[in-house]
CSV table of C-alpha atoms and ligand atoms in Angstrom, one decimal:
chain,number,residue,atom,x,y,z
X,1,UNK,CA,130.8,166.9,185.2
X,2,UNK,CA,129.5,169.9,183.3
X,3,UNK,CA,132.3,172.4,182.8
X,4,UNK,CA,134.9,172.2,179.9
X,5,UNK,CA,138.4,172.3,181.1
X,6,UNK,CA,140.1,175.4,179.7
X,7,UNK,CA,143.6,174.1,179.5
X,8,UNK,CA,146.4,176.6,179.2
X,9,UNK,CA,148.7,174.2,177.2
X,10,UNK,CA,147.4,174.7,173.6
X,11,UNK,CA,147.3,178.5,173.8
X,12,UNK,CA,150.6,178.7,175.6
X,13,UNK,CA,152.2,176.5,172.9
X,14,UNK,CA,150.6,178.6,170.2
X,15,UNK,CA,151.9,181.8,171.7
X,16,UNK,CA,155.4,180.4,172.1
X,17,UNK,CA,155.4,179.1,168.5
X,18,UNK,CA,154.5,182.6,167.3
X,19,UNK,CA,157.3,184.1,169.3
X,20,UNK,CA,159.7,181.5,168.0
X,21,UNK,CA,158.7,182.3,164.4
X,22,UNK,CA,159.2,186.0,165.0
X,23,UNK,CA,162.6,185.5,166.6
X,24,UNK,CA,163.7,183.3,163.6
X,25,UNK,CA,163.2,186.4,161.4
X,26,UNK,CA,165.3,188.7,163.5
X,27,UNK,CA,169.0,189.2,163.1
X,28,UNK,CA,169.6,189.0,166.8
X,29,UNK,CA,168.4,186.9,169.7
X,30,UNK,CA,166.6,188.6,172.6
X,31,UNK,CA,168.4,188.3,176.0
X,32,UNK,CA,166.4,187.8,179.2
X,33,UNK,CA,168.1,188.2,182.6
X,34,UNK,CA,166.3,186.2,185.3
X,35,UNK,CA,167.1,187.2,188.9
X,36,UNK,CA,166.4,184.9,191.8
X,37,UNK,CA,167.1,185.7,195.4
X,38,UNK,CA,167.3,183.0,198.1
X,39,UNK,CA,166.4,179.3,197.9
X,40,UNK,CA,162.6,179.2,197.9
X,41,UNK,CA,162.0,175.8,196.1
X,42,UNK,CA,158.8,177.1,194.3
X,43,UNK,CA,160.8,180.0,192.9
X,44,UNK,CA,163.5,177.7,191.7
X,45,UNK,CA,160.9,175.7,189.8
X,46,UNK,CA,159.3,178.8,188.2
X,47,UNK,CA,162.7,180.1,187.2
X,48,UNK,CA,163.6,176.7,185.7
X,49,UNK,CA,160.4,176.7,183.7
X,50,UNK,CA,161.0,180.2,182.4
X,51,UNK,CA,164.6,179.4,181.3
X,52,UNK,CA,163.4,176.3,179.6
X,53,UNK,CA,160.7,178.2,177.7
X,54,UNK,CA,163.2,180.8,176.7
X,55,UNK,CA,165.5,178.1,175.2
X,56,UNK,CA,162.5,176.7,173.3
X,57,UNK,CA,161.7,179.9,171.6
X,58,UNK,CA,165.2,181.1,170.9
X,59,UNK,CA,165.6,183.7,173.7
X,60,UNK,CA,169.0,183.7,175.4
X,61,UNK,CA,168.5,183.6,179.2
X,62,UNK,CA,171.0,184.6,181.8
X,63,UNK,CA,170.3,183.4,185.4
X,64,UNK,CA,171.5,185.5,188.3
X,65,UNK,CA,171.1,183.8,191.6
X,66,UNK,CA,171.8,185.8,194.8
X,67,UNK,CA,172.0,184.7,198.4
X,68,UNK,CA,169.0,185.4,200.7
X,69,UNK,CA,171.2,187.8,202.6
X,70,UNK,CA,171.8,190.2,199.7
X,71,UNK,CA,171.0,193.8,200.8
X,72,UNK,CA,168.5,195.9,198.9
X,73,UNK,CA,171.3,198.3,197.9
X,74,UNK,CA,173.4,195.4,196.5
X,75,UNK,CA,170.5,194.1,194.6
X,76,UNK,CA,169.7,197.5,193.2
X,77,UNK,CA,173.4,197.8,192.1
X,78,UNK,CA,173.0,194.5,190.2
X,79,UNK,CA,169.9,195.7,188.5
X,80,UNK,CA,171.6,198.9,187.5
X,81,UNK,CA,174.3,196.9,185.9
X,82,UNK,CA,171.7,195.0,183.8
X,83,UNK,CA,169.9,198.2,183.0
X,84,UNK,CA,173.1,199.7,181.6
X,85,UNK,CA,174.1,196.6,179.7
X,86,UNK,CA,173.0,197.1,176.1
X,87,UNK,CA,173.0,193.4,175.4
X,88,UNK,CA,170.2,192.8,178.0
X,89,UNK,CA,166.7,193.2,176.6
X,90,UNK,CA,164.6,192.1,179.5
X,91,UNK,CA,164.9,191.8,183.3
X,92,UNK,CA,162.7,189.6,185.4
X,93,UNK,CA,162.9,189.4,189.2
X,94,UNK,CA,161.3,186.3,190.5
X,95,UNK,CA,159.0,186.8,193.5
X,96,UNK,CA,158.8,186.5,196.4
X,97,UNK,CA,161.8,188.5,197.5
X,98,UNK,CA,163.1,188.2,201.1
X,99,UNK,CA,161.3,190.4,203.6
X,100,UNK,CA,164.1,192.9,204.0
X,101,UNK,CA,163.9,193.9,200.3
X,102,UNK,CA,161.1,196.1,199.3
X,103,UNK,CA,159.6,194.8,196.1
X,104,UNK,CA,158.3,198.2,195.0
X,105,UNK,CA,161.7,199.7,195.2
X,106,UNK,CA,163.1,196.9,193.0
X,107,UNK,CA,160.4,197.2,190.4
X,108,UNK,CA,160.8,200.9,190.3
X,109,UNK,CA,164.5,200.5,189.6
X,110,UNK,CA,164.3,198.2,186.6
X,111,UNK,CA,164.5,200.2,183.3
X,112,UNK,CA,160.9,200.3,182.3
X,113,UNK,CA,161.8,199.3,178.7
X,114,UNK,CA,163.3,196.1,180.1
X,115,UNK,CA,160.5,195.5,182.6
X,116,UNK,CA,159.0,192.3,181.1
X,117,UNK,CA,156.8,191.8,184.2
X,118,UNK,CA,155.1,195.1,183.5
X,119,UNK,CA,155.4,196.1,187.2
X,120,UNK,CA,157.2,199.5,186.7
X,121,UNK,CA,155.0,202.5,187.5
X,122,UNK,CA,155.5,203.8,183.9
X,123,UNK,CA,154.2,200.5,182.5
X,124,UNK,CA,151.4,200.4,185.0
X,125,UNK,CA,150.5,203.9,184.2
X,126,UNK,CA,150.5,203.2,180.4
X,127,UNK,CA,148.3,200.2,181.0
X,128,UNK,CA,145.9,202.3,183.1
X,129,UNK,CA,145.7,204.9,180.2
X,130,UNK,CA,145.1,202.2,177.6
X,131,UNK,CA,148.4,202.9,175.9
X,132,UNK,CA,150.6,200.2,174.5
X,133,UNK,CA,152.8,198.8,177.3
X,134,UNK,CA,154.4,195.7,178.7
X,135,UNK,CA,151.4,194.3,180.5
X,136,UNK,CA,151.8,192.0,183.5
X,137,UNK,CA,152.2,188.4,182.2
X,138,UNK,CA,149.6,186.6,184.2
X,139,UNK,CA,146.5,188.8,183.5
X,140,UNK,CA,147.7,189.3,179.9
X,141,UNK,CA,147.8,185.5,179.6
X,142,UNK,CA,144.3,185.2,180.9
X,143,UNK,CA,143.0,187.5,178.2
X,144,UNK,CA,144.8,185.5,175.5
X,145,UNK,CA,143.4,182.3,177.0
X,146,UNK,CA,139.8,183.6,176.8
X,147,UNK,CA,140.1,185.2,173.4
X,148,UNK,CA,141.9,182.3,171.7
X,149,UNK,CA,139.2,179.9,173.0
X,150,UNK,CA,136.5,182.1,171.5
X,151,UNK,CA,135.1,183.3,174.8
X,152,UNK,CA,133.4,186.6,174.5
X,153,UNK,CA,134.5,189.3,176.9
X,154,UNK,CA,132.8,192.3,175.5
X,155,UNK,CA,129.6,193.3,177.4
X,156,UNK,CA,130.1,190.5,179.9
X,157,UNK,CA,130.1,191.1,183.6
X,158,UNK,CA,133.6,190.2,184.8
X,159,UNK,CA,134.3,189.9,188.5
X,160,UNK,CA,137.9,189.8,189.7
X,161,UNK,CA,138.6,188.6,193.2
X,162,UNK,CA,141.9,190.1,194.4
X,163,UNK,CA,143.4,193.5,193.9
X,164,UNK,CA,147.2,193.0,193.9
X,165,UNK,CA,149.3,195.1,191.5
X,166,UNK,CA,150.6,191.9,190.0
X,167,UNK,CA,147.3,190.1,189.2
X,168,UNK,CA,144.0,191.6,190.3
X,169,UNK,CA,144.3,195.3,189.3
X,170,UNK,CA,145.9,194.8,185.9
X,171,UNK,CA,143.4,191.9,185.3
X,172,UNK,CA,140.5,194.3,185.8
X,173,UNK,CA,142.0,197.0,183.6
X,174,UNK,CA,142.7,194.5,180.8
X,175,UNK,CA,139.1,193.1,181.0
X,176,UNK,CA,137.8,196.7,180.9
X,177,UNK,CA,140.0,197.3,177.8
X,178,UNK,CA,138.1,194.4,176.2
X,179,UNK,CA,134.8,196.1,177.0
X,180,UNK,CA,133.7,193.9,179.9
X,181,UNK,CA,131.9,195.5,182.8
X,182,UNK,CA,134.1,194.9,185.8
X,183,UNK,CA,133.7,194.5,189.5
X,184,UNK,CA,136.7,194.1,191.8
X,185,UNK,CA,136.4,192.3,195.1
X,186,UNK,CA,138.9,192.1,197.9
X,187,UNK,CA,139.2,191.2,201.6
X,188,UNK,CA,137.0,194.0,202.7
X,189,UNK,CA,134.2,193.3,200.2
X,190,UNK,CA,130.8,192.6,201.9
X,191,UNK,CA,128.7,189.7,200.7
X,192,UNK,CA,131.4,188.6,198.3
X,193,UNK,CA,129.8,185.5,197.1
X,194,UNK,CA,126.6,187.4,196.2
X,195,UNK,CA,128.8,189.5,193.9
X,196,UNK,CA,130.9,186.6,192.4
X,197,UNK,CA,127.6,184.8,191.7
X,198,UNK,CA,126.7,187.6,189.3
X,199,UNK,CA,129.9,187.0,187.2
X,200,UNK,CA,129.7,185.8,183.6
X,201,UNK,CA,133.5,185.7,183.8
X,202,UNK,CA,135.0,185.1,187.3
X,203,UNK,CA,138.8,185.5,187.8
X,204,UNK,CA,140.1,184.5,191.2
X,205,UNK,CA,143.5,185.6,192.5
X,206,UNK,CA,143.4,185.4,196.2
X,207,UNK,CA,145.9,182.8,197.3
X,208,UNK,CA,143.5,180.7,199.4
X,209,UNK,CA,143.0,177.0,198.5
X,210,UNK,CA,139.5,176.3,197.2
X,211,UNK,CA,138.2,179.7,198.3
X,212,UNK,CA,135.5,179.8,195.7
X,213,UNK,CA,132.9,177.1,196.0
X,214,UNK,CA,129.6,176.3,194.4
X,215,UNK,CA,127.7,179.1,196.1
X,216,UNK,CA,130.0,181.7,194.6
X,217,UNK,CA,129.6,180.6,191.0
X,218,UNK,CA,126.8,181.6,188.6
X,219,UNK,CA,125.4,178.8,186.5
X,220,UNK,CA,127.5,178.5,183.2
X,221,UNK,CA,130.1,181.1,184.3
X,222,UNK,CA,133.6,181.1,182.8
X,223,UNK,CA,135.9,180.6,185.8
X,224,UNK,CA,139.5,181.4,185.7
X,225,UNK,CA,141.6,180.2,188.6
X,226,UNK,CA,144.9,182.1,189.1
X,227,UNK,CA,145.7,180.8,192.5
X,228,UNK,CA,148.6,178.5,193.3
X,229,UNK,CA,148.4,176.9,196.8
X,230,UNK,CA,150.0,173.8,198.3
X,231,UNK,CA,147.9,171.2,200.0
X,232,UNK,CA,150.1,169.4,202.6
X,233,UNK,CA,147.3,167.3,204.3
X,234,UNK,CA,146.4,164.3,202.2
X,235,UNK,CA,143.0,164.0,204.0
X,236,UNK,CA,142.0,167.3,202.4
X,237,UNK,CA,142.3,166.1,198.9
X,238,UNK,CA,138.8,164.6,198.9
X,239,UNK,CA,137.4,168.1,199.4
X,240,UNK,CA,138.9,169.2,196.1
X,241,UNK,CA,138.7,166.2,193.8
X,242,UNK,CA,136.8,163.0,193.2
X,243,UNK,CA,137.0,160.0,190.9
X,244,UNK,CA,140.0,159.6,188.7
X,245,UNK,CA,141.3,163.1,189.4
X,246,UNK,CA,141.4,162.2,193.1
X,247,UNK,CA,143.3,159.1,192.5
X,248,UNK,CA,145.8,161.0,190.3
X,249,UNK,CA,146.3,163.7,193.0
X,250,UNK,CA,146.7,161.1,195.8
X,251,UNK,CA,149.4,159.5,193.7
X,252,UNK,CA,151.1,162.9,193.3
X,253,UNK,CA,150.8,163.5,197.0
X,254,UNK,CA,152.5,160.2,197.8
X,255,UNK,CA,155.4,161.0,195.6
X,256,UNK,CA,155.9,164.7,196.5
X,257,UNK,CA,154.2,165.1,199.9
X,258,UNK,CA,152.2,168.1,198.5
X,259,UNK,CA,149.7,168.8,195.8
X,260,UNK,CA,149.1,172.1,194.0
X,261,UNK,CA,145.5,173.5,194.0
X,262,UNK,CA,144.0,176.8,192.9
X,263,UNK,CA,141.7,179.3,194.6
X,264,UNK,CA,138.6,177.6,193.2
X,265,UNK,CA,137.2,174.2,194.5
X,266,UNK,CA,137.3,172.2,191.2
X,267,UNK,CA,135.0,169.5,192.3
X,268,UNK,CA,132.2,172.0,192.9
X,269,UNK,CA,133.1,174.4,190.1
X,270,UNK,CA,132.9,171.6,187.5
X,271,UNK,CA,129.2,171.1,188.3
X,272,UNK,CA,128.3,174.8,187.9
X,273,UNK,CA,130.7,176.6,185.4
X,274,UNK,CA,130.7,176.3,181.7
X,275,UNK,CA,134.6,176.6,181.6
X,276,UNK,CA,137.1,176.1,184.3
X,277,UNK,CA,140.9,176.6,184.1
X,278,UNK,CA,142.8,173.7,185.8
X,279,UNK,CA,145.5,174.1,188.4
X,280,UNK,CA,148.2,173.2,187.5
X,281,UNK,CA,148.1,173.4,183.7
X,282,UNK,CA,146.0,176.5,183.3
X,283,UNK,CA,147.0,180.2,183.8
X,284,UNK,CA,150.5,179.4,185.0
X,285,UNK,CA,151.5,178.1,181.5
X,286,UNK,CA,150.2,181.3,180.0
X,287,UNK,CA,152.2,183.4,182.4
X,288,UNK,CA,155.4,181.8,181.1
X,289,UNK,CA,154.3,182.2,177.4
X,290,UNK,CA,153.5,185.9,177.9
X,291,UNK,CA,156.9,186.4,179.4
X,292,UNK,CA,158.4,185.2,176.2
X,293,UNK,CA,156.1,187.5,174.2
X,294,UNK,CA,156.9,190.5,176.4
X,295,UNK,CA,160.7,189.7,176.1
X,296,UNK,CA,160.4,189.8,172.3
X,297,UNK,CA,158.4,193.0,172.4
X,298,UNK,CA,160.8,194.7,174.8
X,299,UNK,CA,163.8,193.7,172.6
X,300,UNK,CA,162.3,194.9,169.4
X,301,UNK,CA,161.1,198.3,170.8
X,302,UNK,CA,164.3,199.1,172.8
X,303,UNK,CA,166.7,198.1,170.0
X,304,UNK,CA,164.7,200.1,167.5
X,305,UNK,CA,165.5,203.2,169.6
X,306,UNK,CA,169.2,202.5,170.3
Y,401,NDP,P1,148.3,188.9,197.0
Y,401,NDP,O1,148.4,188.2,198.3
Y,401,NDP,O2,149.2,190.0,196.6
Y,401,NDP,O3,146.8,189.4,196.8
Y,401,NDP,C1,145.7,188.6,197.2
Y,401,NDP,C2,144.5,189.4,197.0
Y,401,NDP,O4,143.4,188.6,197.5
Y,401,NDP,C3,144.4,190.7,197.8
Y,401,NDP,O5,143.9,191.8,197.0
Y,401,NDP,C4,143.5,190.4,199.0
Y,401,NDP,O6,142.7,191.5,199.4
Y,401,NDP,C5,142.6,189.4,198.4
Y,401,NDP,N1,142.0,188.5,199.4
Y,401,NDP,C6,142.7,187.9,200.4
Y,401,NDP,N2,141.8,187.3,201.2
Y,401,NDP,C7,140.6,187.5,200.7
Y,401,NDP,C8,139.3,187.2,201.1
Y,401,NDP,N3,139.0,186.4,202.2
Y,401,NDP,N4,138.2,187.6,200.4
Y,401,NDP,C9,138.4,188.4,199.3
Y,401,NDP,N5,139.7,188.8,198.9
Y,401,NDP,C10,140.7,188.3,199.6
Y,401,NDP,O7,148.4,187.7,195.9
Y,401,NDP,P2,148.7,187.8,194.3
Y,401,NDP,O8,147.7,188.6,193.6
Y,401,NDP,O9,150.1,188.0,194.0
Y,401,NDP,O10,148.4,186.2,193.9
Y,401,NDP,C11,147.1,185.7,194.1
Y,401,NDP,C12,147.3,184.2,193.8
Y,401,NDP,O11,147.7,184.0,192.5
Y,401,NDP,C13,148.3,183.4,194.7
Y,401,NDP,O12,147.8,182.1,194.9
Y,401,NDP,C14,149.5,183.4,193.8
Y,401,NDP,O13,150.4,182.3,194.1
Y,401,NDP,C15,148.8,183.2,192.4
Y,401,NDP,N6,149.6,183.6,191.3
Y,401,NDP,C16,149.6,182.8,190.2
Y,401,NDP,C17,150.3,183.2,189.1
Y,401,NDP,C18,150.3,182.2,187.9
Y,401,NDP,O14,151.1,182.3,187.0
Y,401,NDP,N7,149.3,181.3,187.9
Y,401,NDP,C19,151.1,184.4,189.0
Y,401,NDP,C20,150.9,185.3,190.2
Y,401,NDP,C21,150.2,184.8,191.3
Y,401,NDP,P3,143.3,192.8,200.1
Y,401,NDP,O15,143.9,193.6,199.0
Y,401,NDP,O16,142.1,193.5,200.7
Y,401,NDP,O17,144.3,192.3,201.1
């Protein structure tokens, strides 16, 4: 094993403690509305974790759970109510939404001042122009993870694999803001692994289990694995893990019938990279911590202008 594990836990705890400390000094408690549609089990877990983190830091959370069949118009009406409610500081819509609802329309509708996911076009535009904004939580969390571990971003070649509006694109913009030289790869990129092999910092957000293997990693690269994928075939676990980690994952599989892995093959990456974020326990924890930070920021800025 060569790489250091870049755990998300200490940095996430640090950020949450800072938020808690700030909230203690306020004469109000920020209120976060969390919307969940349908019964996707993974979404239920994400929402539970977000509500738990809110409680920990002193944010009041309100959970709105709608049936899978809710129409786009009805959901928009619910969002309008939250937009107009002066008590609500922040609105989060848990993804994925059912197919009949257009995510873009939903994100456009949320009051951009309450948009703690940073997906509203106004917030995306501000981010693009380098103005202060509510930046999407996952990529903002990656930046915090790197900086607070003393990993230099400035002047490094950062390669981002994935160009979604939620992760890949804002990730690239935030790395650019930190003076990295950036390359963005996607499904149409030719000779992708030749490019990823040039990365000092490699951020992978593709949604394909173990997509990045040894051949795609430069010696001593910092590898950030954003992916969350489920492995449902126990026989595959040996491709991803060995030794004690394999035993641990087999035990998890036997209890749950599934194991979460990222977009990077950890067994191979550990031999090549200097740092690797684990899945779970890496970027996901930062996403939740940054949601708390964004909720506090949204609350302070909006209430200052009431
Ligand atoms: P999307 O499906 O929206 O985007 C995936 C991106 O990967 C696209 O840009 C796509 O390219 C690219 N891609 C797909 N296949 C390939 C390929 N073969 N070669 C190169 N690029 C490819 O996913 P998200 O960005 O929303 O999420 C990515 C992953 O991150 C998922 O596993 C998701 O679960 C996870 N995630 C984790 C979070 C966390 O907190 N840890 C938060 C959010 C997401 P193209 O644009 O050309 O189609």
